[in-house]
Amino acid sequence: MIYTEKVMDHFRNPRNVGVIENADGVGEVGNAKCGDIMRVYLKIEDNKIADVKFETFGCGSAIASSSMATELIKGATIEEAWKLSNQAVAEALNGLPPVKMHCSVLAEEAIHKAINDFRSKQGLEPWDMDESGEDLHDKVHGE
Ligand SMILES: [Zn+2]
């Protein structure tokens, strides 16, 4: 068994699946390795993530990490949500197989894009996208 109990739970019963109509921020990312596509919707009130939903067409790890990531950022401030790393998501799932870490990067990137979408709609400068996801991807697949 390469997947933890928690990964299987979030894969079978993903939280926060769906669409938010009139979302304040939307972010979509994809990865060519598994063909995962992830879209994140944010509802933002008083600088906090009032609601979050996601749609994922992807592998089990992508679904489980999106589900966990949305649980972790719900109710958080935008700054806290921005700082959520894919490592933190993987830890909350009690670990992902190394070859599947790139799937958890998708959740982090989709949240970043959604936050920047919100910021640009407010007329604010987008924040710098973290490049660590790319580095990790190269480390996992780079040989
Ligand atoms: Zn995947």
Coordinates of C-alpha atoms and ligand atoms in Angstrom, one line a residue:
M1 CA 0.0 0.0 0.0
I2 CA 1.8 3.2 -1.1
Y3 CA -1.0 5.6 -0.2
T4 CA -1.8 6.5 3.4
E5 CA -5.2 6.1 4.9
K6 CA -5.7 9.9 4.8
V7 CA -4.9 10.1 1.1
M8 CA -7.4 7.3 0.4
D9 CA -10.0 9.1 2.5
H10 CA -9.6 12.4 0.7
F11 CA -9.5 10.6 -2.6
R12 CA -12.7 8.7 -2.0
N13 CA -14.5 11.6 -0.2
P14 CA -13.0 14.8 -1.5
R15 CA -14.0 18.0 0.4
N16 CA -15.0 21.2 -1.2
V17 CA -15.6 19.9 -4.7
G18 CA -17.5 22.2 -7.0
V19 CA -17.8 25.6 -8.5
I20 CA -18.3 29.0 -6.9
E21 CA -20.4 31.3 -9.1
N22 CA -19.0 34.8 -9.1
A23 CA -15.8 33.7 -7.4
D24 CA -13.5 36.5 -6.3
G25 CA -10.5 34.6 -7.7
V26 CA -10.0 31.6 -10.0
G27 CA -6.8 29.8 -10.7
E28 CA -6.2 27.0 -13.1
V29 CA -3.1 24.9 -13.6
G30 CA -2.2 21.7 -15.3
N31 CA 0.6 19.2 -15.4
A32 CA 1.6 17.1 -18.3
K33 CA 3.0 14.2 -16.4
C34 CA -0.4 12.8 -15.2
G35 CA -2.6 15.0 -17.3
D36 CA -3.9 16.6 -14.1
I37 CA -5.9 19.8 -14.4
M38 CA -7.0 21.7 -11.4
R39 CA -9.2 24.8 -11.0
V40 CA -9.6 26.6 -7.7
Y41 CA -12.4 29.1 -6.8
L42 CA -12.1 31.5 -3.9
K43 CA -14.7 33.6 -2.2
I44 CA -12.9 36.3 -0.2
E45 CA -14.4 38.4 2.6
D46 CA -12.5 40.7 5.0
N47 CA -9.2 39.5 3.6
K48 CA -10.1 35.9 4.5
I49 CA -10.9 32.8 2.4
A50 CA -14.7 32.7 3.2
D51 CA -15.2 29.8 0.8
V52 CA -13.1 27.6 -1.5
K53 CA -14.1 25.0 -4.1
F54 CA -12.1 23.1 -6.6
E55 CA -12.5 20.9 -9.7
T56 CA -9.8 18.4 -10.6
F57 CA -9.5 16.1 -13.5
G58 CA -6.6 14.1 -12.3
C59 CA -5.0 11.2 -10.5
G60 CA -5.8 10.2 -7.0
S61 CA -2.9 12.2 -5.4
A62 CA -4.1 15.4 -7.2
I63 CA -7.6 14.9 -5.9
A64 CA -6.5 14.1 -2.4
S65 CA -4.0 17.0 -2.2
S66 CA -6.6 19.5 -3.6
S67 CA -9.1 18.4 -1.1
M68 CA -6.7 18.7 1.8
A69 CA -5.3 22.0 0.6
T70 CA -8.8 23.6 0.4
E71 CA -9.5 22.3 3.9
L72 CA -6.3 23.9 5.2
I73 CA -6.9 27.4 3.6
K74 CA -10.6 27.7 4.4
G75 CA -11.0 30.5 6.9
A76 CA -7.4 31.5 6.6
T77 CA -6.2 35.0 5.7
I78 CA -5.0 35.5 2.1
E79 CA -1.4 35.8 3.4
E80 CA -1.7 32.4 5.3
A81 CA -3.3 30.7 2.2
W82 CA -0.4 32.1 0.1
K83 CA 2.2 30.5 2.4
L84 CA 0.6 27.0 2.2
S85 CA 3.3 24.8 0.7
N86 CA 2.8 21.5 -1.1
Q87 CA 5.1 20.0 1.6
A88 CA 2.6 21.1 4.2
V89 CA -0.3 19.6 2.2
A90 CA 1.6 16.3 1.8
E91 CA 2.4 16.3 5.6
A92 CA -1.2 16.8 6.4
L93 CA -2.0 13.7 4.3
N94 CA 0.7 11.8 6.3
G95 CA 2.9 11.7 3.2
L96 CA 2.6 11.1 -0.5
P97 CA 4.8 8.8 -2.6
P98 CA 7.8 10.8 -3.9
V99 CA 6.8 10.2 -7.5
K100 CA 3.5 11.8 -6.8
M101 CA 4.8 15.0 -5.0
H102 CA 4.4 17.0 -8.3
C103 CA 0.6 16.4 -8.0
S104 CA 0.5 18.2 -4.6
V105 CA 2.4 21.1 -6.2
L106 CA -0.6 21.7 -8.4
A107 CA -2.8 22.6 -5.5
E108 CA -0.3 25.2 -4.2
E109 CA 0.1 26.7 -7.7
A110 CA -3.7 26.8 -8.3
I111 CA -4.2 28.6 -5.0
H112 CA -1.4 31.1 -5.9
K113 CA -3.0 31.8 -9.3
A114 CA -6.5 32.3 -7.7
I115 CA -5.1 34.7 -5.1
N116 CA -3.3 36.7 -7.8
D117 CA -6.5 36.7 -9.9
F118 CA -8.2 38.2 -6.9
R119 CA -5.4 40.8 -6.4
S120 CA -5.4 41.9 -10.0
K121 CA -9.2 42.3 -9.9
Q122 CA -8.7 44.6 -6.9
G123 CA -6.1 46.6 -8.9
L124 CA -3.3 45.2 -6.8
E125 CA 0.1 44.0 -7.9
P126 CA 0.3 40.2 -8.2
W127 CA 2.6 38.5 -5.7
D128 CA 5.7 36.6 -7.0
M129 CA 4.8 33.1 -7.9
D130 CA 7.0 30.6 -5.9
E131 CA 9.3 28.7 -8.2
S132 CA 9.9 25.9 -5.7
G133 CA 7.3 23.8 -7.3
E134 CA 9.3 23.7 -10.5
D135 CA 12.5 22.8 -8.7
L136 CA 10.7 20.0 -6.9
H137 CA 9.3 18.8 -10.2
D138 CA 12.8 18.6 -11.8
K139 CA 14.1 16.8 -8.7
V140 CA 11.5 14.2 -8.9
H141 CA 11.5 13.7 -12.7
G142 CA 14.9 15.1 -13.7
E143 CA 17.1 12.1 -14.1
Ligands
ZN1 ZN -0.9 13.3 -10.8

